[in-house]
Tab-separated table of C-alpha atoms in Angstrom:
chain	number	residue	atom	x	y	z
A	1	MET	CA	0.000	0.000	0.000
A	2	ARG	CA	2.868	2.335	0.825
A	3	LEU	CA	4.367	1.546	-2.566
A	4	ILE	CA	1.177	2.549	-4.360
A	5	ALA	CA	0.982	5.839	-2.490
A	6	THR	CA	4.608	6.601	-3.225
A	7	MET	CA	4.036	5.964	-6.948
A	8	VAL	CA	1.052	8.315	-6.971
A	9	LEU	CA	3.083	11.058	-5.296
A	10	ALA	CA	5.866	10.590	-7.824
A	11	ALA	CA	3.379	10.914	-10.690
A	12	ALA	CA	2.039	14.117	-9.175
A	13	LEU	CA	5.535	15.543	-8.882
A	14	THR	CA	6.234	14.653	-12.500
A	15	GLY	CA	3.114	16.513	-13.643
A	16	CYS	CA	3.994	19.721	-11.803
A	17	ALA	CA	6.156	20.894	-14.692
A	18	ALA	CA	2.998	21.167	-16.832
A	19	LEU	CA	0.886	23.175	-14.371
A	20	PRO	CA	-1.199	25.786	-16.204
A	21	GLY	CA	-0.563	29.502	-15.697
A	22	ASP	CA	-2.043	32.847	-16.667
A	23	GLY	CA	1.051	34.242	-18.324
A	24	PRO	CA	4.659	34.992	-17.464
A	25	ALA	CA	5.629	35.765	-13.900
A	26	ALA	CA	6.935	39.221	-13.099
A	27	ILE	CA	10.504	37.887	-12.896
A	28	ASN	CA	10.247	36.978	-16.594
A	29	ILE	CA	9.542	40.575	-17.640
A	30	THR	CA	12.537	42.680	-16.666
A	31	SER	CA	14.050	45.910	-17.848
A	32	GLN	CA	16.985	43.920	-19.203
A	33	ASP	CA	14.638	41.837	-21.349
A	34	VAL	CA	12.995	44.999	-22.630
A	35	GLU	CA	16.296	46.686	-23.494
A	36	THR	CA	17.382	43.569	-25.394
A	37	SER	CA	14.201	43.263	-27.438
A	38	ALA	CA	13.991	47.061	-27.844
A	39	GLN	CA	16.917	46.788	-30.253
A	40	SER	CA	14.261	45.833	-32.814
A	41	GLY	CA	11.893	48.505	-31.494
A	42	ASP	CA	9.325	46.042	-30.100
A	43	TYR	CA	8.292	47.882	-26.934
A	44	THR	CA	9.621	49.604	-23.841
A	45	VAL	CA	8.794	49.421	-20.142
A	46	VAL	CA	8.159	52.406	-17.869
A	47	THR	CA	7.833	51.983	-14.125
A	48	ILE	CA	5.102	54.233	-12.752
A	49	ASP	CA	6.558	56.500	-10.079
A	50	ASN	CA	6.042	59.981	-8.633
A	51	ALA	CA	8.260	61.588	-11.273
A	52	ASN	CA	6.670	60.276	-14.472
A	53	ILE	CA	3.040	60.035	-13.421
A	54	GLU	CA	2.783	63.839	-13.609
A	55	LEU	CA	4.192	63.754	-17.150
A	56	ILE	CA	1.631	61.146	-18.156
A	57	LYS	CA	-1.251	63.155	-16.654
A	58	ALA	CA	-0.131	66.463	-18.196
A	59	TYR	CA	0.517	65.137	-21.697
A	60	ARG	CA	-1.731	66.781	-24.296
A	61	PRO	CA	-2.427	64.648	-27.369
A	62	LEU	CA	-2.347	66.885	-30.451
A	63	ALA	CA	-2.229	64.219	-33.131
A	64	PHE	CA	-5.753	65.084	-34.294
A	65	ALA	CA	-5.051	68.809	-34.695
A	66	ASN	CA	-1.718	68.129	-36.395
A	67	GLN	CA	-3.460	66.239	-39.194
A	68	PHE	CA	-5.229	69.396	-40.396
A	69	ARG	CA	-2.783	72.154	-39.543
A	70	GLY	CA	-2.446	74.400	-42.591
A	71	VAL	CA	-4.542	72.058	-44.737
A	72	GLY	CA	-7.780	73.258	-46.337
A	73	ARG	CA	-9.715	72.939	-49.556
A	74	GLY	CA	-12.767	74.380	-51.298
A	75	GLY	CA	-13.940	77.956	-51.314
A	76	SER	CA	-13.471	80.594	-48.696
A	77	PRO	CA	-16.337	81.098	-46.235
A	78	THR	CA	-15.652	84.854	-46.316
A	79	LEU	CA	-16.336	85.164	-50.063
A	80	LEU	CA	-19.613	84.769	-51.919
A	81	GLY	CA	-20.173	81.762	-54.145
A	82	VAL	CA	-22.705	79.938	-56.295
A	83	GLY	CA	-25.955	79.243	-54.442
A	84	ASP	CA	-25.659	81.989	-51.833
A	85	THR	CA	-28.916	83.853	-51.209
A	86	LEU	CA	-28.828	87.621	-50.713
A	87	THR	CA	-31.114	90.573	-50.127
A	88	VAL	CA	-30.103	93.815	-51.841
A	89	SER	CA	-31.705	96.997	-50.420
A	90	ILE	CA	-31.464	100.243	-52.431
A	91	TRP	CA	-32.325	103.796	-51.308
A	92	GLU	CA	-32.424	107.019	-53.330
A	93	ALA	CA	-32.284	110.684	-52.356
A	94	ALA	CA	-35.330	111.631	-54.502
A	95	PRO	CA	-38.855	110.522	-53.511
A	96	ASP	CA	-39.675	109.659	-57.128
A	97	GLY	CA	-36.557	107.612	-57.878
A	98	LEU	CA	-36.309	104.221	-59.597
A	99	PHE	CA	-36.135	102.323	-56.339
A	100	THR	CA	-38.210	104.631	-54.120
A	101	GLY	CA	-41.520	103.230	-53.028
A	102	GLY	CA	-43.478	101.750	-50.228
A	103	GLU	CA	-43.362	102.767	-46.591
A	104	THR	CA	-39.591	102.487	-46.293
A	105	GLY	CA	-38.820	104.513	-49.380
A	106	SER	CA	-36.524	101.780	-50.648
A	107	SER	CA	-36.549	98.560	-52.663
A	108	ARG	CA	-35.591	95.106	-51.347
A	109	ILE	CA	-34.417	92.744	-54.075
A	110	PRO	CA	-33.941	89.037	-53.169
A	111	SER	CA	-31.151	87.443	-55.207
A	112	VAL	CA	-29.413	84.098	-55.628
A	113	VAL	CA	-25.899	83.787	-57.043
A	114	ASP	CA	-26.477	81.778	-60.226
A	115	GLU	CA	-24.361	79.015	-61.734
A	116	SER	CA	-22.242	81.606	-63.534
A	117	GLY	CA	-21.548	83.537	-60.329
A	118	TYR	CA	-23.790	86.530	-61.120
A	119	ILE	CA	-26.900	88.191	-59.683
A	120	PHE	CA	-29.359	90.457	-61.531
A	121	ILE	CA	-30.182	93.975	-60.295
A	122	PRO	CA	-32.715	96.116	-62.216
A	123	TYR	CA	-31.059	98.952	-64.156
A	124	ALA	CA	-27.624	97.651	-63.113
A	125	GLY	CA	-27.867	94.407	-65.064
A	126	ARG	CA	-25.875	91.287	-64.269
A	127	VAL	CA	-23.384	91.895	-61.472
A	128	ARG	CA	-20.526	89.554	-60.676
A	129	ALA	CA	-20.924	88.238	-57.078
A	130	ALA	CA	-18.906	85.005	-56.823
A	131	GLY	CA	-15.445	85.612	-55.431
A	132	LEU	CA	-16.387	88.955	-53.867
A	133	SER	CA	-16.983	89.798	-50.244
A	134	VAL	CA	-20.346	91.245	-49.183
A	135	GLU	CA	-18.801	94.702	-49.049
A	136	GLY	CA	-17.171	94.218	-52.434
A	137	LEU	CA	-20.514	93.319	-53.999
A	138	ARG	CA	-22.197	96.312	-52.349
A	139	GLN	CA	-19.667	98.703	-53.830
A	140	SER	CA	-19.958	97.061	-57.264
A	141	ILE	CA	-23.773	97.434	-57.348
A	142	GLN	CA	-23.670	101.012	-56.100
A	143	LYS	CA	-21.105	101.942	-58.745
A	144	LYS	CA	-23.264	100.471	-61.546
A	145	LEU	CA	-26.304	102.493	-60.389
A	146	ILE	CA	-24.525	105.851	-60.482
A	147	GLY	CA	-26.075	107.962	-63.220
A	148	LYS	CA	-29.237	105.828	-63.261
A	149	ALA	CA	-30.511	106.298	-59.721
A	150	VAL	CA	-30.483	109.465	-57.619
A	151	GLU	CA	-27.568	109.258	-55.189
A	152	PRO	CA	-28.112	105.517	-54.646
A	153	GLN	CA	-27.240	103.867	-51.336
A	154	VAL	CA	-26.961	100.080	-51.338
A	155	LEU	CA	-27.049	97.509	-48.547
A	156	VAL	CA	-26.301	93.812	-49.201
A	157	SER	CA	-27.426	91.247	-46.608
A	158	LEU	CA	-26.330	87.609	-46.747
A	159	GLU	CA	-29.287	85.356	-45.986
A	160	ASN	CA	-27.894	81.833	-46.516
A	161	LYS	CA	-24.283	80.850	-47.244
A	162	LEU	CA	-24.956	77.738	-49.301
A	163	SER	CA	-21.779	77.848	-51.396
A	164	THR	CA	-19.579	76.723	-48.478
A	165	THR	CA	-21.013	73.852	-46.475
A	166	ALA	CA	-19.940	70.924	-44.351
A	167	VAL	CA	-21.705	67.602	-43.787
A	168	VAL	CA	-22.437	66.174	-40.336
A	169	VAL	CA	-23.685	62.570	-40.146
A	170	GLY	CA	-23.726	59.594	-37.788
A	171	ASP	CA	-24.866	59.540	-34.172
A	172	VAL	CA	-26.024	63.162	-34.039
A	173	VAL	CA	-29.491	64.483	-33.319
A	174	LYS	CA	-29.866	66.373	-36.628
A	175	PRO	CA	-27.579	65.052	-39.382
A	176	GLY	CA	-27.424	67.170	-42.501
A	177	VAL	CA	-25.619	69.729	-44.640
A	178	TYR	CA	-24.735	72.893	-42.731
A	179	PRO	CA	-23.638	76.236	-44.238
A	180	LEU	CA	-20.514	77.837	-42.829
A	181	SER	CA	-20.836	81.354	-41.506
A	182	LEU	CA	-18.603	84.220	-42.635
A	183	ARG	CA	-16.615	83.999	-39.423
A	184	ASP	CA	-14.471	80.976	-38.582
A	185	THR	CA	-16.497	77.896	-37.697
A	186	ARG	CA	-14.960	75.378	-35.294
A	187	LEU	CA	-15.650	71.653	-35.241
A	188	LEU	CA	-17.440	71.752	-31.889
A	189	GLU	CA	-19.718	74.547	-33.105
A	190	LEU	CA	-20.827	72.508	-36.094
A	191	VAL	CA	-21.520	69.467	-33.906
A	192	ALA	CA	-23.619	71.727	-31.663
A	193	LYS	CA	-25.596	72.981	-34.692
A	194	ALA	CA	-26.355	69.350	-35.513
A	195	GLY	CA	-27.874	68.895	-32.059
A	196	GLY	CA	-24.885	67.230	-30.433
A	197	ALA	CA	-24.179	63.536	-29.917
A	198	ARG	CA	-26.988	61.060	-29.308
A	199	GLU	CA	-24.943	59.059	-26.803
A	200	ALA	CA	-22.722	60.086	-23.893
A	201	THR	CA	-19.942	62.378	-25.051
A	202	TYR	CA	-17.244	60.213	-23.453
A	203	GLU	CA	-18.499	57.260	-25.530
A	204	THR	CA	-18.598	59.206	-28.814
A	205	VAL	CA	-15.776	59.686	-31.302
A	206	VAL	CA	-15.678	62.255	-34.096
A	207	THR	CA	-13.996	61.654	-37.447
A	208	LEU	CA	-13.134	64.596	-39.674
A	209	LYS	CA	-12.504	63.872	-43.370
A	210	ARG	CA	-10.905	66.628	-45.449
A	211	GLY	CA	-9.845	65.670	-48.944
A	212	ASN	CA	-7.524	62.681	-48.604
A	213	ARG	CA	-6.893	63.284	-44.908
A	214	ALA	CA	-8.890	61.869	-42.024
A	215	ALA	CA	-8.420	61.720	-38.259
A	216	THR	CA	-10.465	60.550	-35.285
A	217	THR	CA	-10.627	61.712	-31.692
A	218	ARG	CA	-12.920	61.479	-28.691
A	219	LEU	CA	-15.608	64.157	-28.692
A	220	GLU	CA	-14.590	65.283	-25.212
A	221	ASP	CA	-11.030	65.880	-26.436
A	222	LEU	CA	-12.395	68.870	-28.346
A	223	ILE	CA	-13.212	70.442	-24.970
A	224	ASP	CA	-10.403	69.060	-22.839
A	225	PHE	CA	-7.783	69.991	-25.453
A	226	PRO	CA	-8.968	73.154	-27.297
A	227	GLU	CA	-6.185	72.760	-29.880
A	228	ASN	CA	-8.127	69.806	-31.293
A	229	ASN	CA	-11.193	71.959	-31.935
A	230	VAL	CA	-9.964	72.727	-35.445
A	231	GLN	CA	-11.410	75.247	-37.893
A	232	ILE	CA	-13.833	73.761	-40.405
A	233	SER	CA	-13.125	74.151	-44.124
A	234	PRO	CA	-15.726	74.034	-46.908
A	235	ASN	CA	-16.672	70.502	-48.021
A	236	ASP	CA	-15.478	68.895	-44.770
A	237	ASN	CA	-17.266	65.696	-43.749
A	238	ILE	CA	-17.835	64.982	-40.039
A	239	LEU	CA	-18.892	61.582	-38.708
A	240	LEU	CA	-19.923	60.964	-35.092
A	241	SER	CA	-19.852	57.340	-33.936
A	242	HIS	CA	-20.900	55.710	-30.700
A	243	ARG	CA	-17.849	53.780	-29.570
A	244	PRO	CA	-17.925	52.654	-25.909
A	245	ARG	CA	-14.495	52.315	-24.290
A	246	THR	CA	-13.282	49.031	-22.848
A	247	PHE	CA	-10.198	47.511	-21.263
A	248	SER	CA	-9.129	43.875	-20.931
A	249	ALA	CA	-7.932	42.210	-17.725
A	250	PHE	CA	-5.811	39.054	-17.672
A	251	GLY	CA	-3.612	37.098	-15.309
A	252	ALA	CA	-3.824	36.704	-11.549
A	253	VAL	CA	-6.999	38.741	-11.025
A	254	LYS	CA	-10.306	37.439	-9.721
A	255	THR	CA	-12.001	37.769	-13.121
A	256	ASN	CA	-10.398	37.725	-16.578
A	257	GLN	CA	-12.760	39.717	-18.772
A	258	LEU	CA	-13.456	42.594	-21.124
A	259	VAL	CA	-14.610	45.531	-18.991
A	260	PRO	CA	-16.621	48.524	-20.305
A	261	PHE	CA	-16.065	52.015	-18.927
A	262	LYS	CA	-19.121	53.000	-16.916
A	263	THR	CA	-17.965	56.548	-16.186
A	264	LYS	CA	-16.055	59.269	-18.021
A	265	SER	CA	-12.777	58.331	-16.356
A	266	VAL	CA	-11.530	55.098	-14.774
A	267	THR	CA	-8.324	54.962	-12.765
A	268	LEU	CA	-6.011	51.976	-12.504
A	269	ALA	CA	-7.154	51.454	-8.925
A	270	GLU	CA	-10.797	51.364	-10.036
A	271	ALA	CA	-9.935	48.988	-12.885
A	272	LEU	CA	-8.322	46.521	-10.468
A	273	ALA	CA	-11.315	46.785	-8.140
A	274	THR	CA	-13.742	46.199	-11.022
A	275	VAL	CA	-12.189	42.797	-11.808
A	276	GLY	CA	-12.213	41.771	-8.154
A	277	GLY	CA	-8.679	42.729	-7.277
A	278	LEU	CA	-5.634	40.492	-7.151
A	279	ARG	CA	-5.776	36.768	-6.332
A	280	ASP	CA	-4.047	36.426	-2.988
A	281	GLU	CA	-2.746	32.912	-3.607
A	282	ARG	CA	-1.176	33.652	-7.000
A	283	ALA	CA	-0.668	37.334	-7.746
A	284	ASP	CA	2.639	39.159	-7.598
A	285	ALA	CA	1.800	42.547	-6.102
A	286	ASN	CA	4.903	43.997	-7.760
A	287	GLY	CA	3.995	42.565	-11.165
A	288	ILE	CA	1.083	44.724	-12.374
A	289	PHE	CA	1.481	45.662	-16.046
A	290	LEU	CA	-0.544	47.839	-18.383
A	291	PHE	CA	-0.047	47.555	-22.168
A	292	ARG	CA	-0.936	50.410	-24.520
A	293	PHE	CA	0.268	52.477	-27.476
A	294	GLU	CA	1.559	55.965	-26.654
A	295	ASP	CA	2.641	58.893	-28.802
A	296	ALA	CA	6.364	58.894	-29.428
A	297	ALA	CA	6.508	62.454	-28.061
A	298	LEU	CA	5.367	61.214	-24.640
A	299	VAL	CA	7.797	58.292	-24.695
A	300	ARG	CA	10.650	60.714	-25.387
A	301	ARG	CA	9.653	62.707	-22.306
A	302	LEU	CA	9.397	59.634	-20.115
A	303	LYS	CA	12.667	58.171	-21.383
A	304	PRO	CA	14.888	60.820	-22.987
A	305	GLU	CA	17.518	58.175	-23.727
A	306	LEU	CA	15.118	56.660	-26.295
A	307	ALA	CA	14.702	59.901	-28.282
A	308	ASP	CA	16.803	58.620	-31.193
A	309	ARG	CA	14.890	55.357	-31.330
A	310	TYR	CA	11.435	56.950	-31.472
A	311	PRO	CA	11.567	60.113	-33.618
A	312	GLY	CA	8.500	61.644	-35.216
A	313	ASN	CA	4.884	61.275	-34.081
A	314	ALA	CA	4.296	57.537	-34.504
A	315	GLU	CA	2.600	55.451	-31.818
A	316	VAL	CA	4.932	53.322	-29.703
A	317	PRO	CA	3.994	50.139	-27.788
A	318	ILE	CA	4.709	50.718	-24.126
A	319	VAL	CA	4.308	48.678	-20.938
A	320	TYR	CA	3.652	50.484	-17.664
A	321	LYS	CA	4.671	48.632	-14.512
A	322	LEU	CA	3.251	49.258	-11.038
A	323	GLY	CA	4.091	47.678	-7.697
A	324	LEU	CA	1.634	47.578	-4.800
A	325	ARG	CA	3.967	46.247	-2.133
A	326	ASP	CA	4.910	49.872	-1.515
A	327	PRO	CA	1.837	51.756	-0.175
A	328	ARG	CA	2.740	54.657	-2.463
A	329	GLY	CA	1.734	52.439	-5.365
A	330	PHE	CA	-1.901	52.623	-4.240
A	331	PHE	CA	-1.823	56.423	-4.317
A	332	MET	CA	-0.275	56.438	-7.789
A	333	SER	CA	-2.889	53.975	-9.054
A	334	ARG	CA	-5.535	56.564	-8.133
A	335	PHE	CA	-4.037	59.110	-10.533
A	336	PHE	CA	-3.188	56.812	-13.454
A	337	GLU	CA	-6.153	56.893	-15.850
A	338	MET	CA	-7.117	53.958	-18.049
A	339	ARG	CA	-7.710	54.436	-21.774
A	340	ASP	CA	-9.716	52.681	-24.424
A	341	LYS	CA	-8.334	49.240	-25.392
A	342	ASP	CA	-5.816	49.116	-22.524
A	343	ILE	CA	-4.670	45.621	-21.506
A	344	LEU	CA	-4.215	45.066	-17.779
A	345	TYR	CA	-2.134	42.079	-16.741
A	346	VAL	CA	-1.271	40.884	-13.228
A	347	SER	CA	1.533	38.323	-13.243
A	348	ASN	CA	1.854	35.235	-11.084
A	349	HIS	CA	4.104	35.257	-8.057
A	350	PRO	CA	7.160	32.991	-8.451
A	351	THR	CA	5.803	30.775	-5.649
A	352	ALA	CA	2.395	30.395	-7.297
A	353	GLU	CA	3.423	27.085	-8.883
A	354	LEU	CA	4.257	25.709	-5.444
A	355	GLY	CA	0.788	26.671	-4.258
A	356	LYS	CA	-0.785	24.819	-7.190
A	357	PHE	CA	1.351	21.788	-6.431
A	358	LEU	CA	0.289	21.747	-2.793
A	359	GLN	CA	-3.371	21.966	-3.819
A	360	ILE	CA	-2.932	18.963	-6.106
A	361	ILE	CA	-1.117	16.696	-3.661
A	362	ALA	CA	-3.193	17.659	-0.579
A	363	PRO	CA	-5.852	14.968	-1.301
A	364	LEU	CA	-3.117	12.429	-2.006
A	365	ILE	CA	-1.362	13.153	1.286
A	366	SER	CA	-4.688	12.859	3.091
A	367	ASN	CA	-5.359	9.492	1.426
A	368	TYR	CA	-1.840	8.330	2.170
A	369	SER	CA	-2.295	9.234	5.869
A	370	THR	CA	-5.556	7.297	5.965
A	371	VAL	CA	-3.950	4.275	4.353
A	372	GLN	CA	-1.012	4.521	6.756
A	373	ARG	CA	-3.311	4.465	9.762
A	374	ILE	CA	-5.139	1.396	8.409
A	375	ALA	CA	-1.873	-0.384	7.709
A	376	ASP	CA	-0.642	0.336	11.213
């Protein structure tokens, strides 16, 4: 009987080498490993501490604004164009003039800039309007009426600016084609004209397409980072999409799952709490990793020695590491904000395999003790 028990224990010991795990232990992911693989530019590791967490919080993503800086197309919103509707008012000094009449002593002439870029004014004929400002058109009409009307005074009012428009579609309250005003129109203003987003702003992304260029950002980034609230150009296309944010949790946490953001912001501490926290019997409290892509500009600030490796504005894979054995780690986890598509991984403690082994052989030891007592 003792022989049988011994053979069973030996088989259990042999099988311990194949015990399942939830990923590499923290001791398998070291700075030395990262520096070696970083020769090919795979990724880099940044330990979250008091010095760099402020840099991470203060970083202002400008990638969206940079896509459209100095780039525009179409007509100018300050100049008249085909399709614009106008009202031309004309006064004369004499009560019996060509345009004198009615209670106001003036004539109001509604006009539309035709396909050739002209409008028609009685006694002035066809007047070029496209390519002129409102004031330029006013002076042109008044000049043509000299010698035909008595000391004519002209006022041109722009009713609808239909020659320069932008399109807003997607998850907005009122999708449609919107004319651009004579003053500069910003992206957020046009979204507001369309009634705003149907869903929560922190779950909505906005895509701006201008010619061959396109870029996407969170709707709230237009408020949080005013530089991203770019000026709209004629013929721009704006798409609002409902895109809830999520992060994934793996490793030695209570629940491995895909987790949606339920509030505007979620900190690393809240993310760990959402998945039930760390598993006491397996987790390495110093082996908490967060995987994401960061702008190269931020990586250069966090690690100046990598400036030559990551030039330009490309996105760089980065791994943030946090340890909770030091109580300061809990405070830092409160200020580190999660982002969409982050991957949170908690590694196994090096002794976790021993714990699994003891769980497996515990019933065998109990059976062996029972058999021993019977044999005795």
